[in-house]
Amino acid sequence: MTETPQYTYAAVGATAAGRWPAGFARLRFRTRVGTGAAAFRTAARAVLEWRMHRTMGVRMDTSAGRAAPGVRVRVGLGPGRARVTAPCRVVWAEEGDDRAGWAYGTLPGHPVRGEESFVVERGPDGVVWLTVTAFSRPAVWWTRAAGPLLPLAQRAYAHRCGTALRRIVRTTAER
């Protein structure tokens, strides 16, 4: 018997089409992470295989070695007893010659409702970009109480993703 995921929002997969449902805060953060085919391949692997997140100190509890539709992930942020865990499921993933990435959707128990994607693209000029896209709204009292601080925290998280991925690309290219 296959378990059907019960996402905490209706617009499952909307980030793949670049859409944002009404009633959700929006985030789109784009940052340059490198240049060239090798940089793209390194960045794509780091995103698809959870390395970008783990480099940031984010706990990615999953039995899968890489992102694929249906894969369950329990994201853990913060140290020790203060760690916040957030159950998610990958809603889409792709891997091509110039574009690779994935998105997860929130499941019951996640402190927000919505979806977040992490996409690496190589442009015609060879520049490699990471784009983090999300739509969300608070799901529990403490994320509602955070008010305007929640979008700031999400933007800071997206910025950290870019910093971590740039470091991975740079150190891998130096080997």
XYZ file of C-alpha atoms in Angstrom:
175
model
C 0.000 0.000 0.000
C 1.448 3.365 -1.048
C 1.133 6.281 1.331
C -0.404 9.401 -0.206
C 1.272 12.562 1.028
C -0.971 15.077 2.729
C 0.584 18.372 1.825
C -0.377 21.376 3.927
C -1.206 23.533 0.891
C -3.129 23.064 -2.356
C -0.795 24.403 -5.079
C 1.580 21.421 -5.068
C 4.228 21.813 -7.778
C 3.575 25.507 -8.426
C 7.263 26.432 -8.145
C 8.026 24.293 -11.218
C 5.865 26.656 -13.270
C 7.098 29.778 -11.473
C 3.664 30.477 -10.003
C 2.708 31.696 -6.554
C -0.727 31.028 -5.096
C -2.694 33.866 -3.527
C -2.383 34.316 0.227
C 1.256 33.233 0.483
C 4.397 35.299 0.983
C 6.752 35.059 -1.985
C 10.505 34.706 -2.178
C 12.782 34.678 -5.198
C 16.507 34.942 -4.537
C 19.071 34.549 -7.316
C 22.841 34.500 -6.871
C 25.837 33.744 -9.050
C 27.769 30.628 -7.954
C 30.348 30.121 -10.708
C 31.113 29.929 -14.419
C 31.403 27.069 -16.892
C 30.278 23.509 -17.430
C 32.323 22.071 -14.548
C 30.889 24.647 -12.139
C 27.384 23.777 -13.309
C 27.908 20.027 -12.878
C 29.379 20.523 -9.395
C 26.571 22.860 -8.333
C 23.865 20.588 -9.761
C 25.215 17.558 -7.886
C 25.542 19.550 -4.660
C 21.914 20.675 -4.874
C 20.447 17.340 -5.978
C 22.443 15.293 -3.448
C 21.666 17.513 -0.400
C 25.305 18.668 -0.097
C 24.479 22.378 -0.336
C 22.113 22.104 2.625
C 24.406 19.926 4.690
C 27.327 22.310 4.076
C 25.168 25.014 5.689
C 24.708 22.838 8.778
C 21.139 21.915 7.855
C 20.220 18.381 8.803
C 18.628 16.555 5.873
C 17.238 13.293 7.240
C 16.322 11.105 4.300
C 17.054 7.607 3.124
C 17.500 8.789 -0.470
C 20.889 9.786 -1.847
C 19.384 12.491 -4.021
C 16.245 14.495 -4.610
C 13.491 12.743 -6.575
C 9.715 13.134 -6.604
C 8.121 11.483 -3.584
C 11.277 11.392 -1.438
C 10.568 12.269 2.195
C 12.954 14.669 3.888
C 12.976 15.874 7.478
C 14.825 19.182 7.542
C 16.493 20.142 10.822
C 17.552 23.699 11.616
C 19.310 24.854 14.752
C 21.512 23.295 17.416
C 20.680 20.468 19.824
C 17.405 20.785 21.728
C 16.647 24.076 19.958
C 16.586 22.262 16.606
C 13.391 22.772 14.636
C 12.444 19.809 12.474
C 10.265 20.173 9.421
C 8.767 17.248 7.484
C 8.692 17.662 3.705
C 8.354 15.669 0.524
C 10.054 16.365 -2.806
C 7.324 17.382 -5.266
C 9.460 17.678 -8.399
C 13.064 17.289 -9.488
C 14.862 17.771 -12.780
C 18.355 17.348 -14.163
C 19.377 18.601 -17.599
C 22.422 19.930 -19.428
C 21.917 23.512 -18.219
C 19.270 23.278 -15.476
C 18.909 21.075 -12.396
C 17.002 21.328 -9.162
C 14.131 20.266 -6.990
C 11.374 21.514 -4.709
C 9.870 20.249 -1.518
C 6.384 20.735 -0.189
C 5.486 20.979 3.473
C 3.765 18.155 5.337
C 1.861 18.250 8.658
C 4.241 19.231 11.456
C 6.186 21.770 9.373
C 6.176 25.261 10.955
C 5.119 26.877 7.655
C 2.884 25.858 4.767
C 4.157 26.041 1.216
C 6.851 25.045 -1.206
C 10.505 25.895 -1.800
C 12.681 25.152 -4.818
C 16.431 25.161 -5.375
C 17.428 25.449 -9.043
C 20.870 25.737 -10.649
C 21.037 27.109 -14.196
C 23.859 27.802 -16.621
C 23.171 30.712 -18.937
C 24.345 31.094 -22.565
C 27.303 33.145 -21.259
C 28.365 30.201 -19.041
C 27.454 31.916 -15.765
C 25.951 29.511 -13.211
C 23.139 30.791 -11.012
C 21.283 29.415 -8.010
C 17.672 30.513 -7.695
C 15.731 29.820 -4.516
C 11.987 30.293 -4.971
C 9.372 29.854 -2.279
C 5.844 30.626 -1.276
C 4.841 30.192 2.335
C 2.666 31.231 5.218
C 2.902 30.497 8.936
C 1.445 27.216 10.174
C 2.058 27.391 13.942
C 1.755 30.068 16.606
C 5.447 30.910 16.806
C 5.861 31.422 13.051
C 2.742 33.628 13.086
C 4.208 35.546 16.050
C 7.443 36.078 14.098
C 5.455 38.292 11.737
C 7.755 40.251 9.408
C 10.846 38.478 10.760
C 9.879 35.210 9.020
C 10.397 36.531 5.452
C 13.711 38.076 6.559
C 14.821 34.716 7.970
C 13.804 32.957 4.743
C 15.760 35.474 2.664
C 18.811 35.002 4.921
C 18.478 31.218 4.470
C 18.384 31.623 0.668
C 21.471 33.834 0.855
C 23.258 31.164 2.926
C 22.351 28.586 0.257
C 24.120 30.725 -2.343
C 27.163 31.255 -0.140
C 27.462 27.519 0.585
C 27.043 26.534 -3.065
C 29.603 29.111 -4.214
C 32.082 27.674 -1.678
C 31.422 24.111 -2.876
C 31.948 25.106 -6.508
C 35.121 27.082 -5.704
C 36.738 24.360 -3.561
C 35.847 21.580 -6.001
C 37.281 23.571 -8.922
C 40.537 24.122 -7.005
C 41.163 20.359 -6.680
